[in-house]
Coordinates of N, CA and C in Angstrom, one line a residue:
M1 N 94.9 23.4 -23.8 CA 95.9 22.3 -24.1 C 96.8 22.1 -22.9
S2 N 97.4 23.2 -22.3 CA 98.3 23.0 -21.2 C 97.6 22.4 -20.0
K3 N 96.3 22.7 -19.9 CA 95.5 22.1 -18.8 C 95.4 20.6 -18.9
L4 N 95.2 20.2 -20.2 CA 95.2 18.7 -20.5 C 96.5 18.1 -20.2
I5 N 97.6 18.7 -20.6 CA 99.0 18.2 -20.3 C 99.2 18.1 -18.8
H6 N 98.8 19.1 -18.1 CA 99.0 19.1 -16.6 C 98.2 18.0 -16.0
T7 N 96.9 17.8 -16.5 CA 96.1 16.8 -15.9 C 96.6 15.4 -16.2
L8 N 97.0 15.1 -17.4 CA 97.5 13.8 -17.8 C 99.0 13.6 -17.4
G9 N 99.7 14.6 -17.4 CA 101.2 14.5 -17.2 C 101.8 14.5 -18.6
S10 N 103.0 15.0 -18.7 CA 103.6 15.1 -20.0 C 103.9 13.7 -20.6
D11 N 104.3 12.7 -19.8 CA 104.5 11.4 -20.4 C 103.2 10.8 -21.0
R12 N 102.2 10.9 -20.2 CA 100.9 10.3 -20.7 C 100.3 11.0 -21.9
F13 N 100.5 12.3 -21.9 CA 100.0 13.1 -23.0 C 100.8 12.7 -24.3
F14 N 102.2 12.6 -24.2 CA 103.0 12.2 -25.3 C 102.6 10.8 -25.8
A15 N 102.4 9.9 -24.8 CA 102.0 8.5 -25.2 C 100.6 8.5 -25.9
L16 N 99.7 9.4 -25.5 CA 98.4 9.5 -26.2 C 98.6 10.0 -27.6
L17 N 99.5 11.0 -27.8 CA 99.8 11.5 -29.1 C 100.4 10.4 -30.0
L18 N 101.3 9.6 -29.4 CA 101.9 8.5 -30.2 C 100.9 7.4 -30.6
I19 N 100.0 7.1 -29.7 CA 98.9 6.2 -30.0 C 98.1 6.7 -31.2
T20 N 97.7 8.0 -31.1 CA 96.9 8.6 -32.2 C 97.6 8.6 -33.5
A21 N 98.9 9.0 -33.5 CA 99.7 9.0 -34.7 C 99.9 7.6 -35.3
S22 N 100.1 6.7 -34.4 CA 100.3 5.3 -34.9 C 99.1 4.7 -35.5
A23 N 97.9 5.0 -34.9 CA 96.7 4.5 -35.4 C 96.4 5.1 -36.8
I24 N 96.7 6.4 -37.0 CA 96.5 7.0 -38.3 C 97.4 6.4 -39.3
L25 N 98.7 6.2 -39.0 CA 99.6 5.6 -39.9 C 99.3 4.2 -40.2
Y26 N 98.8 3.4 -39.2 CA 98.4 2.0 -39.4 C 97.2 2.0 -40.4
A27 N 96.3 2.9 -40.3 CA 95.2 2.9 -41.3 C 95.6 3.3 -42.7
L28 N 96.6 4.2 -42.8 CA 97.1 4.7 -44.1 C 97.9 3.6 -44.7
I29 N 98.6 2.7 -44.0 CA 99.4 1.7 -44.5 C 98.6 0.6 -45.2
G30 N 97.3 0.5 -44.9 CA 96.4 -0.5 -45.5 C 96.4 -0.5 -47.0
G31 N 96.8 0.6 -47.6 CA 96.7 0.7 -49.1 C 97.9 0.1 -49.8
L32 N 98.9 -0.4 -49.0 CA 100.1 -0.9 -49.7 C 99.8 -2.2 -50.4
D33 N 100.5 -2.5 -51.4 CA 100.3 -3.8 -52.2 C 100.6 -5.0 -51.4
E34 N 99.7 -6.0 -51.7 CA 99.9 -7.3 -51.1 C 100.9 -8.1 -51.9
P35 N 101.6 -9.1 -51.3 CA 102.6 -9.9 -52.1 C 102.0 -10.6 -53.3
G36 N 102.9 -10.9 -54.2 CA 102.4 -11.5 -55.5 C 102.3 -13.0 -55.3
S37 N 103.0 -13.7 -54.4 CA 102.9 -15.1 -54.3 C 102.7 -15.5 -52.8
P38 N 102.1 -16.6 -52.6 CA 101.8 -17.1 -51.2 C 103.2 -17.3 -50.5
G39 N 103.2 -17.0 -49.2 CA 104.3 -17.2 -48.4 C 105.2 -16.0 -48.3
E40 N 105.0 -15.0 -49.1 CA 105.8 -13.8 -49.1 C 105.1 -12.8 -48.1
L41 N 105.9 -11.9 -47.5 CA 105.3 -10.9 -46.7 C 104.9 -9.7 -47.5
A42 N 103.9 -9.1 -47.1 CA 103.5 -7.8 -47.7 C 104.4 -6.7 -47.3
A43 N 104.5 -5.7 -48.2 CA 105.4 -4.5 -47.8 C 104.9 -3.8 -46.6
S44 N 103.7 -4.0 -46.2 CA 103.1 -3.3 -45.0 C 103.3 -4.1 -43.7
T45 N 103.8 -5.3 -43.8 CA 103.9 -6.2 -42.6 C 104.9 -5.6 -41.5
Y46 N 106.1 -5.2 -41.9 CA 107.1 -4.7 -40.9 C 106.6 -3.4 -40.4
P47 N 106.2 -2.4 -41.2 CA 105.7 -1.1 -40.6 C 104.5 -1.3 -39.6
R48 N 103.6 -2.3 -40.0 CA 102.5 -2.5 -39.1 C 102.9 -3.1 -37.8
I49 N 103.9 -4.0 -37.8 CA 104.4 -4.6 -36.5 C 105.0 -3.5 -35.7
L50 N 105.8 -2.6 -36.3 CA 106.4 -1.5 -35.5 C 105.4 -0.6 -34.9
L51 N 104.4 -0.3 -35.7 CA 103.3 0.6 -35.2 C 102.5 -0.1 -34.0
L52 N 102.3 -1.3 -34.2 CA 101.6 -2.0 -33.1 C 102.4 -2.1 -31.8
C53 N 103.7 -2.3 -32.0 CA 104.7 -2.2 -30.8 C 104.7 -0.8 -30.2
L54 N 104.7 0.2 -31.0 CA 104.7 1.6 -30.5 C 103.4 1.9 -29.8
M55 N 102.3 1.4 -30.3 CA 101.0 1.6 -29.6 C 101.0 0.8 -28.2
L56 N 101.5 -0.4 -28.2 CA 101.6 -1.2 -27.0 C 102.4 -0.5 -25.9
F57 N 103.7 -0.1 -26.3 CA 104.5 0.6 -25.4 C 104.0 1.9 -24.9
S58 N 103.3 2.6 -25.8 CA 102.6 3.9 -25.4 C 101.5 3.6 -24.4
L59 N 100.8 2.5 -24.6 CA 99.7 2.2 -23.6 C 100.3 1.8 -22.3
V60 N 101.4 1.1 -22.3 CA 102.1 0.8 -21.0 C 102.6 2.1 -20.3
L61 N 103.0 3.1 -21.1 CA 103.4 4.3 -20.5 C 102.2 5.1 -19.9
I62 N 101.1 4.9 -20.5 CA 99.9 5.6 -19.9 C 99.5 4.9 -18.6
L63 N 99.6 3.6 -18.6 CA 99.1 2.8 -17.4 C 100.1 2.8 -16.3
K64 N 101.3 3.0 -16.5 CA 102.3 2.9 -15.4 C 102.2 4.1 -14.4
P65 N 102.6 3.9 -13.2 CA 102.5 4.9 -12.2 C 103.4 6.1 -12.5
N66 N 103.0 7.3 -12.1 CA 103.8 8.5 -12.3 C 105.0 8.5 -11.3
R67 N 106.1 9.0 -11.8 CA 107.3 9.4 -10.9 C 107.3 10.9 -10.9
S68 N 107.9 11.4 -9.9 CA 108.0 12.9 -9.8 C 109.0 13.4 -10.8
D69 N 108.8 14.6 -11.3 CA 109.7 15.2 -12.2 C 111.1 15.3 -11.7
A70 N 111.3 15.5 -10.4 CA 112.6 15.6 -9.8 C 113.4 14.3 -9.9
D71 N 112.7 13.2 -9.8 CA 113.4 11.9 -9.9 C 113.9 11.7 -11.3
R72 N 113.1 12.1 -12.3 CA 113.5 11.9 -13.7 C 114.6 12.8 -14.1
I73 N 114.6 14.1 -13.7 CA 115.6 15.0 -14.0 C 116.9 14.7 -13.4
A74 N 116.9 14.2 -12.1 CA 118.2 13.9 -11.4 C 119.0 12.8 -12.1
H75 N 118.3 11.9 -12.8 CA 119.1 10.8 -13.4 C 119.4 11.0 -14.9
F76 N 118.8 12.0 -15.5 CA 119.0 12.1 -17.0 C 120.4 12.5 -17.4
P77 N 121.0 13.6 -16.9 CA 122.1 14.2 -17.6 C 123.3 13.2 -17.9
L78 N 123.8 12.6 -16.9 CA 125.0 11.7 -17.2 C 124.6 10.5 -17.9
K79 N 123.6 9.8 -17.5 CA 123.2 8.6 -18.1 C 122.7 8.8 -19.5
G80 N 121.9 9.9 -19.7 CA 121.3 10.2 -21.0 C 122.3 10.6 -22.0
L81 N 123.3 11.4 -21.6 CA 124.3 11.8 -22.5 C 125.3 10.6 -22.9
S82 N 125.6 9.8 -21.9 CA 126.4 8.6 -22.2 C 125.7 7.6 -23.1
V83 N 124.4 7.5 -23.0 CA 123.7 6.6 -23.9 C 123.6 7.2 -25.3
I84 N 123.4 8.5 -25.4 CA 123.4 9.1 -26.7 C 124.8 9.0 -27.4
A85 N 125.9 9.1 -26.6 CA 127.2 9.0 -27.1 C 127.5 7.6 -27.6
V86 N 127.0 6.6 -26.8 CA 127.3 5.2 -27.2 C 126.5 4.9 -28.5
I87 N 125.2 5.3 -28.6 CA 124.4 5.1 -29.8 C 125.0 5.8 -31.0
A88 N 125.5 7.0 -30.8 CA 126.1 7.7 -31.9 C 127.4 7.0 -32.4
G89 N 128.2 6.5 -31.5 CA 129.3 5.7 -31.8 C 128.9 4.4 -32.6
Y90 N 127.9 3.8 -32.2 CA 127.4 2.6 -32.9 C 127.0 2.9 -34.3
I91 N 126.3 4.0 -34.5 CA 125.8 4.4 -35.8 C 127.0 4.7 -36.7
A92 N 128.0 5.4 -36.1 CA 129.2 5.7 -36.9 C 130.1 4.5 -37.3
L93 N 130.1 3.5 -36.4 CA 131.0 2.4 -36.6 C 130.4 1.1 -37.2
V94 N 129.0 1.0 -37.3 CA 128.4 -0.2 -37.7 C 128.8 -0.7 -39.1
D95 N 129.0 0.2 -40.0 CA 129.4 -0.2 -41.4 C 130.8 -0.7 -41.4
L96 N 131.7 -0.1 -40.6 CA 133.1 -0.4 -40.6 C 133.4 -1.7 -39.8
V97 N 132.8 -1.8 -38.6 CA 133.0 -2.9 -37.7 C 132.1 -4.1 -38.0
G98 N 130.9 -3.8 -38.3 CA 129.9 -4.9 -38.6 C 128.8 -5.1 -37.6
Y99 N 127.7 -5.6 -38.0 CA 126.6 -5.8 -37.2 C 126.8 -6.9 -36.1
F100 N 127.4 -8.0 -36.5 CA 127.6 -9.1 -35.5 C 128.6 -8.9 -34.5
V101 N 129.5 -7.9 -34.6 CA 130.4 -7.6 -33.6 C 129.9 -6.4 -32.7
L102 N 129.4 -5.4 -33.4 CA 129.0 -4.2 -32.7 C 127.7 -4.2 -32.0
T103 N 126.7 -4.9 -32.6 CA 125.4 -4.9 -31.9 C 125.4 -5.6 -30.6
P104 N 126.0 -6.8 -30.5 CA 126.0 -7.4 -29.1 C 126.8 -6.5 -28.1
A105 N 127.8 -5.8 -28.6 CA 128.5 -4.9 -27.6 C 127.6 -3.8 -27.2
L106 N 126.9 -3.2 -28.1 CA 125.9 -2.2 -27.8 C 124.9 -2.7 -26.8
L107 N 124.3 -3.8 -27.1 CA 123.3 -4.4 -26.3 C 123.8 -4.8 -24.9
L108 N 125.1 -5.0 -24.8 CA 125.7 -5.3 -23.5 C 125.9 -4.0 -22.7
V109 N 126.4 -2.9 -23.4 CA 126.8 -1.7 -22.7 C 125.5 -0.9 -22.3
L110 N 124.5 -0.8 -23.1 CA 123.3 0.0 -22.8 C 122.7 -0.4 -21.4
P111 N 122.4 -1.6 -21.1 CA 121.8 -1.9 -19.8 C 122.7 -1.6 -18.7
L112 N 124.0 -1.8 -18.9 CA 125.0 -1.5 -17.8 C 125.0 0.0 -17.5
L113 N 124.9 0.8 -18.6 CA 124.8 2.3 -18.4 C 123.5 2.7 -17.7
A114 N 122.4 1.9 -17.9 CA 121.2 2.2 -17.3 C 121.1 1.7 -15.8
G115 N 122.1 0.9 -15.4 CA 122.2 0.5 -14.0 C 121.8 -0.9 -13.8
F116 N 121.5 -1.7 -14.8 CA 121.2 -3.1 -14.6 C 122.5 -3.9 -14.4
R117 N 122.5 -4.8 -13.4 CA 123.7 -5.5 -13.1 C 123.6 -7.0 -13.2
N118 N 122.5 -7.5 -13.6 CA 122.3 -9.0 -13.7 C 122.9 -9.4 -15.1
L119 N 124.1 -9.8 -15.1 CA 124.8 -10.1 -16.3 C 124.3 -11.3 -17.0
R120 N 123.8 -12.3 -16.3 CA 123.2 -13.5 -16.9 C 122.0 -13.1 -17.7
L121 N 121.1 -12.2 -17.2 CA 119.9 -11.8 -17.9 C 120.3 -10.9 -19.1
I122 N 121.3 -10.1 -18.9 CA 121.7 -9.2 -20.0 C 122.3 -10.0 -21.1
M123 N 123.0 -11.0 -20.8 CA 123.6 -11.9 -21.9 C 122.5 -12.7 -22.6
I124 N 121.5 -13.1 -21.9 CA 120.4 -13.8 -22.6 C 119.7 -12.8 -23.5
S125 N 119.5 -11.6 -23.0 CA 118.8 -10.6 -23.9 C 119.7 -10.2 -25.1
V126 N 121.0 -10.1 -24.9 CA 121.9 -9.8 -26.0 C 121.8 -10.9 -27.1
C127 N 121.9 -12.1 -26.7 CA 121.8 -13.2 -27.7 C 120.4 -13.3 -28.4
G128 N 119.4 -13.1 -27.6 CA 118.0 -13.2 -28.1 C 117.7 -12.0 -29.1
V129 N 118.1 -10.8 -28.7 CA 117.8 -9.7 -29.6 C 118.6 -9.7 -30.8
T130 N 119.9 -10.1 -30.7 CA 120.8 -10.2 -31.9 C 120.2 -11.2 -32.8
A131 N 119.9 -12.4 -32.3 CA 119.3 -13.4 -33.2 C 118.0 -13.0 -33.8
A132 N 117.1 -12.4 -33.0 CA 115.8 -11.9 -33.6 C 116.0 -10.9 -34.7
L133 N 116.9 -9.9 -34.5 CA 117.1 -8.9 -35.5 C 117.7 -9.6 -36.8
Y134 N 118.6 -10.5 -36.6 CA 119.2 -11.2 -37.7 C 118.1 -12.0 -38.5
G135 N 117.3 -12.7 -37.7 CA 116.2 -13.4 -38.3 C 115.2 -12.6 -39.1
I136 N 114.8 -11.4 -38.5 CA 113.9 -10.6 -39.2 C 114.5 -10.0 -40.4
F137 N 115.6 -9.3 -40.3 CA 116.2 -8.6 -41.4 C 116.8 -9.5 -42.5
D138 N 117.7 -10.4 -42.1 CA 118.4 -11.2 -43.0 C 117.6 -12.3 -43.6
L139 N 116.9 -13.1 -42.8 CA 116.3 -14.3 -43.2 C 114.9 -14.0 -43.8
V140 N 114.1 -13.1 -43.1 CA 112.7 -12.9 -43.5 C 112.6 -11.8 -44.5
L141 N 113.2 -10.6 -44.3 CA 113.1 -9.5 -45.2 C 114.1 -9.5 -46.2
N142 N 115.1 -10.3 -46.1 CA 116.3 -10.4 -47.1 C 117.0 -9.0 -47.2
I143 N 117.2 -8.4 -46.1 CA 117.9 -7.1 -46.0 C 119.3 -7.5 -45.4
P144 N 120.3 -7.3 -46.2 CA 121.7 -7.7 -45.6 C 122.1 -6.8 -44.5
L145 N 122.7 -7.4 -43.5 CA 123.2 -6.6 -42.4 C 124.7 -6.3 -42.6
P146 N 125.2 -5.1 -42.1 CA 126.6 -4.7 -42.4 C 127.5 -5.8 -41.9
A147 N 128.4 -6.3 -42.7 CA 129.3 -7.4 -42.3 C 130.6 -6.8 -41.7
G148 N 131.0 -5.6 -42.1 CA 132.2 -4.9 -41.5 C 133.4 -5.7 -41.9
F149 N 134.4 -5.8 -40.9 CA 135.6 -6.4 -41.2 C 135.5 -8.0 -41.2
L150 N 134.3 -8.5 -40.9 CA 134.1 -10.0 -41.0 C 134.0 -10.4 -42.5
G151 N 133.7 -9.4 -43.3 CA 133.5 -9.8 -44.8 C 132.1 -10.3 -45.0
D152 N 131.9 -10.7 -46.3 CA 130.6 -11.3 -46.7 C 130.6 -12.7 -46.2

């Protein structure tokens, strides 16, 4: 096993495991009930979309060129810990503050912590992702998002 990990690299090996697990879960989801009326989404639609995205991103990870371990380790501690702290703060505050205030702030801060400085592109991404998540959860799946101090 360790020889396979050394040959593929830890990132590619992990991506291969993710693809395998996603494929198994995708096959198991096939047994979920279909919707009762036309135009409704099946209960399996959202998990299937997530699993397909996970498989796609894992495939990209397998196909991308390798970086040395020294490059990855040198950048992780400060950026990684700050990203974890920001996400933990988001999780703790999202019910209190609300989705529509906190999510755009999170989506603005995370790329800045990662080193991206193209504010125009970041703002386009913030608006697009926030709108897409609102559309998926609130409009399509009818799952209410936390309103926070904005109220209902």
